Amino acid sequence: TAGHADVDSATPFAPKTHVRVASITKTFVAAAILQLVTERRVDLDAPVDTYLPGVIRGDGIDGTTITVRQLLRHQSGLPEYFDDDTQPPTSPVSPRELLSWALAKPVLYPPTPVPVYTNTNYIVAGLILEAVTGRPAAEEITRRIITPLGLTGTYFPDPGDTWVRAPMAHGYEVADGGREDVTAGEPSGEYMAGSLISTGEDITAFITALMDGHVVAPAELAQMMDTVDWPLHGPGFGYGLGLTSIELGCDVTAWGHGGDLAGYHSIMAVVPGRPAVSATFTQASPDVTSIADDPRFAVLTAVYCPV
């Protein structure tokens, strides 16, 4: 670890520092769904309507034509529930309300082999998890994954809990030479697309356990690792079921997931047989998601492809 968790107080960033890990949440959600596949309670190739009958309907949108696999691999064509014209909620919202924002828009495209990443897919995945288990998705993931792995720094904040537990890293947006603290945020606006809070220590332990076969069964891990090319994200990227493959410049492939939320830009990754890596940048400029300039991938290259 390096840097400051709080710029003003110069508090050092540590392995147990809590951060918002944003879309890394998706890997936890996918893993829980894959556990249900092992239990024969979910079929990856069943229509979404099997689990949420009549719910996924809209302009060109039909839950009878979208499979669970397509949701988890961002191949559904569902529109993004957030866009540049949507203000993040400042008070609790329900997952169904988030979904309604997406369903008010036309379909992006019919289900397709090419992943087009939208957070709506994992709003729906969370609702499937709840429909099948009869429990809140956060509770089910905690019961199935977080607690068994001993991830004591990892939790889903309750709706309305807008802060981050101590010890925590503040998130900052940097633009036009200024710095704004954007740590506070209403977590229900992200739901199963990105509300998880964790630590570097915990997400490193999680991706290690996942890839070592301690979270999902071998057959289901193979399904998670069954990627398709993800050209819209950049060359060398593939997307599986809540899991990304990243071809590094030294002929090795890392597996993991990234996460972006205001003030927090994270990654967890592992090359099989080697130690896992996690990193969170909390003072990144808005262009951090430019792949060529993204410091997260520079970290992976430095670790796994040393000169």
CSV table of N, CA and C in Angstrom, one decimal, residues 53-189:
chain,number,residue,atom,x,y,z
A,53,PRO,N,-40.8,-13.4,-13.5
A,53,PRO,CA,-41.9,-13.4,-14.6
A,53,PRO,C,-42.5,-12.1,-14.8
A,54,GLY,N,-42.5,-11.6,-16.0
A,54,GLY,CA,-43.2,-10.4,-16.4
A,54,GLY,C,-42.5,-9.1,-16.0
A,55,VAL,N,-41.4,-9.2,-15.3
A,55,VAL,CA,-40.7,-8.0,-14.8
A,55,VAL,C,-39.9,-7.2,-15.8
A,56,ILE,N,-39.2,-7.9,-16.7
A,56,ILE,CA,-38.3,-7.3,-17.6
A,56,ILE,C,-39.1,-7.1,-18.9
A,57,ARG,N,-39.7,-5.9,-19.0
A,57,ARG,CA,-40.5,-5.6,-20.2
A,57,ARG,C,-40.3,-4.1,-20.5
A,58,GLY,N,-40.2,-3.7,-21.8
A,58,GLY,CA,-40.1,-2.3,-22.1
A,58,GLY,C,-40.0,-2.2,-23.6
A,59,ASP,N,-39.6,-1.1,-24.1
A,59,ASP,CA,-39.5,-0.8,-25.6
A,59,ASP,C,-38.4,-1.7,-26.2
A,60,GLY,N,-38.8,-2.8,-26.8
A,60,GLY,CA,-37.9,-3.7,-27.4
A,60,GLY,C,-37.2,-4.6,-26.3
A,61,ILE,N,-37.7,-4.6,-25.1
A,61,ILE,CA,-37.1,-5.3,-24.0
A,61,ILE,C,-38.0,-6.4,-23.6
A,62,ASP,N,-37.5,-7.7,-23.5
A,62,ASP,CA,-38.4,-8.8,-23.2
A,62,ASP,C,-37.6,-9.9,-22.4
A,63,GLY,N,-38.0,-10.1,-21.2
A,63,GLY,CA,-37.2,-11.0,-20.3
A,63,GLY,C,-37.3,-12.4,-20.7
A,64,THR,N,-38.2,-12.7,-21.7
A,64,THR,CA,-38.2,-14.1,-22.2
A,64,THR,C,-37.1,-14.4,-23.2
A,65,THR,N,-36.5,-13.4,-23.7
A,65,THR,CA,-35.4,-13.5,-24.7
A,65,THR,C,-34.0,-13.3,-24.2
A,66,ILE,N,-33.9,-13.0,-22.9
A,66,ILE,CA,-32.6,-12.7,-22.3
A,66,ILE,C,-32.3,-13.8,-21.3
A,67,THR,N,-31.1,-14.4,-21.4
A,67,THR,CA,-30.8,-15.5,-20.4
A,67,THR,C,-30.0,-14.9,-19.2
A,68,VAL,N,-29.9,-15.7,-18.2
A,68,VAL,CA,-29.1,-15.3,-17.0
A,68,VAL,C,-27.6,-15.2,-17.4
A,69,ARG,N,-27.2,-16.1,-18.3
A,69,ARG,CA,-25.8,-16.0,-18.8
A,69,ARG,C,-25.5,-14.6,-19.4
A,70,GLN,N,-26.5,-14.2,-20.3
A,70,GLN,CA,-26.3,-12.9,-21.0
A,70,GLN,C,-26.3,-11.8,-20.0
A,71,LEU,N,-27.1,-11.8,-19.0
A,71,LEU,CA,-27.0,-10.8,-17.9
A,71,LEU,C,-25.6,-10.7,-17.4
A,72,LEU,N,-25.1,-11.8,-16.9
A,72,LEU,CA,-23.8,-11.8,-16.2
A,72,LEU,C,-22.7,-11.5,-17.1
A,73,ARG,N,-22.8,-11.7,-18.4
A,73,ARG,CA,-21.8,-11.4,-19.4
A,73,ARG,C,-22.0,-10.1,-20.1
A,74,HIS,N,-23.0,-9.3,-19.7
A,74,HIS,CA,-23.3,-8.0,-20.3
A,74,HIS,C,-23.6,-8.1,-21.8
A,75,GLN,N,-24.4,-9.2,-22.1
A,75,GLN,CA,-24.8,-9.4,-23.5
A,75,GLN,C,-26.3,-9.2,-23.7
A,76,SER,N,-27.0,-8.6,-22.7
A,76,SER,CA,-28.5,-8.6,-22.7
A,76,SER,C,-29.1,-7.5,-23.6
A,77,GLY,N,-28.3,-6.4,-23.8
A,77,GLY,CA,-28.9,-5.3,-24.5
A,77,GLY,C,-29.7,-4.4,-23.7
A,78,LEU,N,-29.8,-4.6,-22.4
A,78,LEU,CA,-30.5,-3.8,-21.5
A,78,LEU,C,-29.8,-2.4,-21.4
A,79,PRO,N,-30.6,-1.3,-21.4
A,79,PRO,CA,-30.0,0.0,-21.3
A,79,PRO,C,-29.5,0.3,-19.9
A,80,GLU,N,-28.6,1.3,-19.8
A,80,GLU,CA,-28.0,1.7,-18.5
A,80,GLU,C,-29.1,2.5,-17.7
A,81,TYR,N,-29.2,2.1,-16.5
A,81,TYR,CA,-30.2,2.8,-15.6
A,81,TYR,C,-29.7,4.2,-15.3
A,82,PHE,N,-28.4,4.4,-15.1
A,82,PHE,CA,-27.8,5.7,-14.9
A,82,PHE,C,-27.3,6.3,-16.3
A,83,ASP,N,-27.4,7.5,-16.5
A,83,ASP,CA,-26.7,8.2,-17.6
A,83,ASP,C,-26.3,9.6,-17.2
A,84,ASP,N,-25.8,10.3,-18.1
A,84,ASP,CA,-25.3,11.7,-17.8
A,84,ASP,C,-26.4,12.6,-17.3
A,85,ASP,N,-27.7,12.3,-17.6
A,85,ASP,CA,-28.8,13.1,-17.2
A,85,ASP,C,-29.4,12.7,-15.9
A,86,THR,N,-28.9,11.6,-15.3
A,86,THR,CA,-29.5,11.1,-14.1
A,86,THR,C,-28.6,11.5,-12.9
A,87,GLN,N,-29.3,12.2,-12.0
A,87,GLN,CA,-28.6,12.5,-10.8
A,87,GLN,C,-28.5,11.4,-9.8
A,88,PRO,N,-27.4,11.1,-9.2
A,88,PRO,CA,-27.3,10.0,-8.2
A,88,PRO,C,-28.3,10.3,-7.1
A,89,PRO,N,-29.0,9.3,-6.6
A,89,PRO,CA,-30.0,9.5,-5.5
A,89,PRO,C,-29.3,10.0,-4.2
A,90,THR,N,-30.0,10.8,-3.5
A,90,THR,CA,-29.5,11.3,-2.2
A,90,THR,C,-30.3,10.7,-1.0
A,91,SER,N,-31.3,9.9,-1.4
A,91,SER,CA,-32.0,9.2,-0.3
A,91,SER,C,-32.3,7.7,-0.9
A,92,PRO,N,-32.6,6.8,0.0
A,92,PRO,CA,-32.7,5.4,-0.4
A,92,PRO,C,-33.7,5.2,-1.5
A,93,VAL,N,-33.3,4.3,-2.5
A,93,VAL,CA,-34.2,3.9,-3.6
A,93,VAL,C,-34.2,2.4,-3.6
A,94,SER,N,-35.2,1.8,-4.1
A,94,SER,CA,-35.3,0.3,-4.2
A,94,SER,C,-34.7,-0.2,-5.5
A,95,PRO,N,-34.3,-1.4,-5.5
A,95,PRO,CA,-33.8,-2.0,-6.8
A,95,PRO,C,-34.8,-1.9,-7.9
A,96,ARG,N,-36.1,-2.1,-7.6
A,96,ARG,CA,-37.1,-2.1,-8.6
A,96,ARG,C,-37.2,-0.7,-9.2
A,97,GLU,N,-37.0,0.4,-8.4
A,97,GLU,CA,-37.0,1.7,-8.9
A,97,GLU,C,-35.8,2.0,-9.8
A,98,LEU,N,-34.6,1.5,-9.5
A,98,LEU,CA,-33.5,1.6,-10.4
A,98,LEU,C,-33.8,0.9,-11.7
A,99,LEU,N,-34.4,-0.3,-11.6
A,99,LEU,CA,-34.7,-1.0,-12.8
A,99,LEU,C,-35.7,-0.3,-13.7
A,100,SER,N,-36.7,0.4,-13.0
A,100,SER,CA,-37.7,1.2,-13.8
A,100,SER,C,-37.1,2.3,-14.6
A,101,TRP,N,-36.0,2.9,-14.1
A,101,TRP,CA,-35.3,3.9,-14.9
A,101,TRP,C,-34.7,3.3,-16.2
A,102,ALA,N,-34.2,2.1,-16.1
A,102,ALA,CA,-33.7,1.5,-17.3
A,102,ALA,C,-34.8,1.1,-18.3
A,103,LEU,N,-35.9,0.5,-17.7
A,103,LEU,CA,-36.9,0.0,-18.6
A,103,LEU,C,-37.8,1.1,-19.2
A,104,ALA,N,-37.6,2.4,-18.8
A,104,ALA,CA,-38.2,3.5,-19.4
A,104,ALA,C,-37.5,3.9,-20.7
A,105,LYS,N,-36.3,3.3,-21.0
A,105,LYS,CA,-35.6,3.6,-22.2
A,105,LYS,C,-35.7,2.4,-23.2
A,106,PRO,N,-35.4,2.7,-24.4
A,106,PRO,CA,-35.5,1.6,-25.4
A,106,PRO,C,-34.3,0.7,-25.3
A,107,VAL,N,-34.5,-0.5,-25.8
A,107,VAL,CA,-33.4,-1.5,-25.7
A,107,VAL,C,-32.2,-1.0,-26.5
A,108,LEU,N,-31.0,-1.3,-26.0
A,108,LEU,CA,-29.8,-0.9,-26.7
A,108,LEU,C,-29.6,-1.6,-28.0
A,109,TYR,N,-29.9,-2.9,-27.9
A,109,TYR,CA,-29.7,-3.9,-29.1
A,109,TYR,C,-30.3,-5.2,-28.6
A,110,PRO,N,-30.6,-6.1,-29.6
A,110,PRO,CA,-31.1,-7.4,-29.2
A,110,PRO,C,-29.9,-8.1,-28.5
A,111,PRO,N,-30.2,-9.2,-27.7
A,111,PRO,CA,-29.0,-9.9,-27.1
A,111,PRO,C,-28.0,-10.3,-28.1
A,112,THR,N,-26.7,-10.1,-27.8
A,112,THR,CA,-25.7,-10.2,-28.8
A,112,THR,C,-24.4,-10.9,-28.2
A,113,PRO,N,-23.6,-11.5,-29.0
A,113,PRO,CA,-22.3,-12.0,-28.5
A,113,PRO,C,-21.4,-11.0,-28.0
A,114,VAL,N,-21.5,-9.7,-28.4
A,114,VAL,CA,-20.5,-8.7,-28.0
A,114,VAL,C,-21.0,-8.0,-26.7
A,115,PRO,N,-20.1,-8.1,-25.6
A,115,PRO,CA,-20.5,-7.5,-24.4
A,115,PRO,C,-20.6,-5.9,-24.5
A,116,VAL,N,-21.7,-5.4,-24.1
A,116,VAL,CA,-21.8,-3.9,-23.9
A,116,VAL,C,-22.2,-3.7,-22.4
A,117,TYR,N,-21.2,-3.2,-21.7
A,117,TYR,CA,-21.3,-3.2,-20.2
A,117,TYR,C,-22.3,-2.2,-19.7
A,118,THR,N,-23.4,-2.7,-19.0
A,118,THR,CA,-24.3,-1.8,-18.4
A,118,THR,C,-24.6,-2.3,-17.0
A,119,ASN,N,-24.7,-1.4,-16.0
A,119,ASN,CA,-24.9,-1.8,-14.7
A,119,ASN,C,-26.3,-2.4,-14.4
A,120,THR,N,-27.2,-2.2,-15.3
A,120,THR,CA,-28.6,-2.7,-15.2
A,120,THR,C,-28.6,-4.2,-15.1
A,121,ASN,N,-27.6,-4.9,-15.8
A,121,ASN,CA,-27.5,-6.3,-15.8
A,121,ASN,C,-27.4,-6.9,-14.4
A,122,TYR,N,-26.7,-6.2,-13.6
A,122,TYR,CA,-26.4,-6.7,-12.2
A,122,TYR,C,-27.5,-6.2,-11.2
A,123,ILE,N,-28.3,-5.2,-11.6
A,123,ILE,CA,-29.5,-4.9,-10.8
A,123,ILE,C,-30.4,-6.1,-11.0
A,124,VAL,N,-30.6,-6.6,-12.2
A,124,VAL,CA,-31.5,-7.7,-12.5
A,124,VAL,C,-30.9,-9.0,-11.8
A,125,ALA,N,-29.6,-9.2,-11.9
A,125,ALA,CA,-29.0,-10.3,-11.3
A,125,ALA,C,-29.2,-10.4,-9.8
A,126,GLY,N,-29.1,-9.2,-9.1
A,126,GLY,CA,-29.4,-9.1,-7.7
A,126,GLY,C,-30.9,-9.5,-7.4
A,127,LEU,N,-31.8,-9.1,-8.3
A,127,LEU,CA,-33.2,-9.4,-8.1
A,127,LEU,C,-33.5,-10.9,-8.3
A,128,ILE,N,-32.7,-11.5,-9.2
A,128,ILE,CA,-32.8,-13.0,-9.4
A,128,ILE,C,-32.3,-13.7,-8.1
A,129,LEU,N,-31.2,-13.2,-7.6
A,129,LEU,CA,-30.7,-13.8,-6.4
A,129,LEU,C,-31.7,-13.7,-5.2
A,130,GLU,N,-32.4,-12.6,-5.1
A,130,GLU,CA,-33.4,-12.5,-4.1
A,130,GLU,C,-34.6,-13.3,-4.3
A,131,ALA,N,-35.0,-13.4,-5.6
A,131,ALA,CA,-36.2,-14.2,-5.9
A,131,ALA,C,-36.0,-15.7,-5.7
A,132,VAL,N,-34.8,-16.2,-6.0
A,132,VAL,CA,-34.5,-17.6,-5.8
A,132,VAL,C,-34.3,-18.0,-4.4
A,133,THR,N,-33.6,-17.1,-3.6
A,133,THR,CA,-33.3,-17.5,-2.2
A,133,THR,C,-34.3,-17.0,-1.2
A,134,GLY,N,-35.1,-16.0,-1.5
A,134,GLY,CA,-36.0,-15.4,-0.6
A,134,GLY,C,-35.3,-14.5,0.4
A,135,ARG,N,-34.1,-14.1,0.2
A,135,ARG,CA,-33.4,-13.2,1.1
A,135,ARG,C,-32.9,-12.0,0.3
A,136,PRO,N,-32.6,-10.9,1.0
A,136,PRO,CA,-32.0,-9.8,0.4
A,136,PRO,C,-30.6,-10.2,-0.2
A,137,ALA,N,-30.3,-9.7,-1.4
A,137,ALA,CA,-29.1,-10.1,-2.0
A,137,ALA,C,-27.8,-9.8,-1.2
A,138,ALA,N,-27.8,-8.7,-0.5
A,138,ALA,CA,-26.6,-8.4,0.4
A,138,ALA,C,-26.5,-9.4,1.5
A,139,GLU,N,-27.6,-9.8,2.1
A,139,GLU,CA,-27.6,-10.8,3.1
A,139,GLU,C,-27.1,-12.2,2.6
A,140,GLU,N,-27.6,-12.5,1.4
A,140,GLU,CA,-27.2,-13.8,0.8
A,140,GLU,C,-25.7,-13.9,0.4
A,141,ILE,N,-25.2,-12.8,-0.1
A,141,ILE,CA,-23.8,-12.8,-0.5
A,141,ILE,C,-22.9,-12.8,0.8
A,142,THR,N,-23.4,-12.1,1.8
A,142,THR,CA,-22.6,-12.1,3.1
A,142,THR,C,-22.6,-13.5,3.6
A,143,ARG,N,-23.8,-14.2,3.6
A,143,ARG,CA,-23.9,-15.6,4.2
A,143,ARG,C,-23.1,-16.6,3.4
A,144,ARG,N,-23.1,-16.4,2.1
A,144,ARG,CA,-22.4,-17.4,1.2
A,144,ARG,C,-20.9,-17.2,1.0
A,145,ILE,N,-20.5,-16.0,1.0
A,145,ILE,CA,-19.2,-15.7,0.6
A,145,ILE,C,-18.4,-14.9,1.6
A,146,ILE,N,-18.9,-13.7,2.0
A,146,ILE,CA,-18.1,-12.8,2.9
A,146,ILE,C,-17.8,-13.5,4.2
A,147,THR,N,-18.8,-14.0,4.9
A,147,THR,CA,-18.5,-14.6,6.2
A,147,THR,C,-17.7,-15.9,6.1
A,148,PRO,N,-18.0,-16.8,5.2
A,148,PRO,CA,-17.1,-18.0,5.1
A,148,PRO,C,-15.7,-17.8,4.8
A,149,LEU,N,-15.4,-16.7,4.0
A,149,LEU,CA,-14.0,-16.4,3.7
A,149,LEU,C,-13.3,-15.5,4.8
A,150,GLY,N,-14.1,-15.1,5.8
A,150,GLY,CA,-13.5,-14.3,6.9
A,150,GLY,C,-13.1,-12.9,6.4
A,151,LEU,N,-13.9,-12.4,5.5
A,151,LEU,CA,-13.7,-11.0,4.9
A,151,LEU,C,-14.3,-10.0,5.9
A,152,THR,N,-13.6,-9.8,7.0
A,152,THR,CA,-14.2,-8.9,8.1
A,152,THR,C,-14.3,-7.5,7.7
A,153,GLY,N,-13.6,-7.0,6.7
A,153,GLY,CA,-13.6,-5.6,6.3
A,153,GLY,C,-14.5,-5.4,5.2
A,154,THR,N,-15.3,-6.4,4.8
A,154,THR,CA,-16.2,-6.3,3.6
A,154,THR,C,-17.6,-6.3,4.0
A,155,TYR,N,-18.4,-5.3,3.5
A,155,TYR,CA,-19.8,-5.3,3.9
A,155,TYR,C,-20.6,-4.5,2.8
A,156,PHE,N,-21.9,-4.7,2.8
A,156,PHE,CA,-22.8,-3.9,2.0
A,156,PHE,C,-23.5,-2.9,3.0
A,157,PRO,N,-23.3,-1.6,2.8
A,157,PRO,CA,-23.9,-0.6,3.6
A,157,PRO,C,-25.4,-0.6,3.5
A,158,ASP,N,-26.1,-0.4,4.5
A,158,ASP,CA,-27.6,-0.3,4.5
A,158,ASP,C,-28.0,0.9,3.7
A,159,PRO,N,-29.2,0.9,3.0
A,159,PRO,CA,-29.7,2.1,2.4
A,159,PRO,C,-29.7,3.2,3.4
A,160,GLY,N,-29.2,4.4,3.0
A,160,GLY,CA,-29.2,5.5,3.9
A,160,GLY,C,-27.9,5.7,4.7
A,161,ASP,N,-27.0,4.7,4.7
A,161,ASP,CA,-25.7,4.7,5.3
A,161,ASP,C,-24.7,5.2,4.3
A,162,THR,N,-24.6,6.6,4.3
A,162,THR,CA,-23.8,7.2,3.2
A,162,THR,C,-22.3,7.3,3.4
A,163,TRP,N,-21.9,6.9,4.6
A,163,TRP,CA,-20.4,7.1,4.9
A,163,TRP,C,-19.7,5.7,4.8
A,164,VAL,N,-18.5,5.7,5.1
A,164,VAL,CA,-17.6,4.5,5.0
A,164,VAL,C,-17.1,4.2,6.4
A,165,ARG,N,-17.1,3.0,6.8
A,165,ARG,CA,-16.5,2.7,8.2
A,165,ARG,C,-15.0,2.9,8.3
A,166,ALA,N,-14.6,3.3,9.5
A,166,ALA,CA,-13.2,3.5,9.8
A,166,ALA,C,-12.6,2.2,10.0
A,167,PRO,N,-11.3,2.1,9.7
A,167,PRO,CA,-10.5,3.1,9.0
A,167,PRO,C,-10.9,3.2,7.5
A,168,MET,N,-11.0,4.3,7.0
A,168,MET,CA,-11.5,4.5,5.6
A,168,MET,C,-10.6,5.5,4.8
A,169,ALA,N,-10.7,5.3,3.5
A,169,ALA,CA,-10.1,6.2,2.6
A,169,ALA,C,-11.1,7.2,2.0
A,170,HIS,N,-10.8,8.4,2.0
A,170,HIS,CA,-11.7,9.4,1.4
A,170,HIS,C,-11.5,9.3,-0.1
A,171,GLY,N,-12.6,9.5,-0.8
A,171,GLY,CA,-12.5,9.6,-2.3
A,171,GLY,C,-12.6,11.0,-2.8
A,172,TYR,N,-11.8,11.3,-3.8
A,172,TYR,CA,-11.7,12.7,-4.3
A,172,TYR,C,-11.8,12.7,-5.8
A,173,GLU,N,-12.5,13.7,-6.2
A,173,GLU,CA,-12.5,14.0,-7.7
A,173,GLU,C,-11.6,15.2,-7.9
A,174,VAL,N,-10.8,15.1,-8.9
A,174,VAL,CA,-9.8,16.1,-9.2
A,174,VAL,C,-10.0,16.6,-10.6
A,175,ALA,N,-10.3,17.9,-10.7
A,175,ALA,CA,-10.5,18.6,-12.0
A,175,ALA,C,-10.2,20.1,-11.9
A,176,ASP,N,-9.7,20.6,-13.0
A,176,ASP,CA,-9.4,22.0,-13.0
A,176,ASP,C,-8.6,22.5,-11.9
A,177,GLY,N,-7.6,21.7,-11.5
A,177,GLY,CA,-6.7,22.1,-10.4
A,177,GLY,C,-7.3,22.0,-9.0
A,178,GLY,N,-8.5,21.6,-8.9
A,178,GLY,CA,-9.1,21.5,-7.5
A,178,GLY,C,-9.4,20.1,-7.1
A,179,ARG,N,-9.7,19.9,-5.9
A,179,ARG,CA,-10.0,18.6,-5.3
A,179,ARG,C,-11.2,18.7,-4.5
A,180,GLU,N,-12.2,17.8,-4.7
A,180,GLU,CA,-13.4,17.7,-4.0
A,180,GLU,C,-13.6,16.4,-3.3
A,181,ASP,N,-13.9,16.4,-2.0
A,181,ASP,CA,-14.1,15.1,-1.3
A,181,ASP,C,-15.5,14.6,-1.7
A,182,VAL,N,-15.6,13.4,-2.3
A,182,VAL,CA,-16.8,12.8,-2.7
A,182,VAL,C,-17.1,11.5,-2.1
A,183,THR,N,-16.6,11.4,-0.8
A,183,THR,CA,-16.7,10.1,-0.1
A,183,THR,C,-18.1,9.7,0.1
A,184,ALA,N,-19.0,10.6,0.6
A,184,ALA,CA,-20.3,10.3,0.9
A,184,ALA,C,-21.1,9.9,-0.3
A,185,GLY,N,-22.0,8.9,-0.2
A,185,GLY,CA,-22.9,8.5,-1.3
A,185,GLY,C,-23.9,7.6,-0.9
A,186,GLU,N,-25.1,7.7,-1.5
A,186,GLU,CA,-26.2,6.8,-1.2
A,186,GLU,C,-26.0,5.4,-1.8
A,187,PRO,N,-25.8,4.4,-1.0
A,187,PRO,CA,-25.4,3.1,-1.6
A,187,PRO,C,-26.5,2.4,-2.3
A,188,SER,N,-27.7,2.7,-2.0
A,188,SER,CA,-28.8,1.9,-2.7
A,188,SER,C,-28.9,2.3,-4.1
A,189,GLY,N,-28.3,3.4,-4.5
A,189,GLY,CA,-28.3,3.8,-5.9
A,189,GLY,C,-27.4,2.9,-6.8
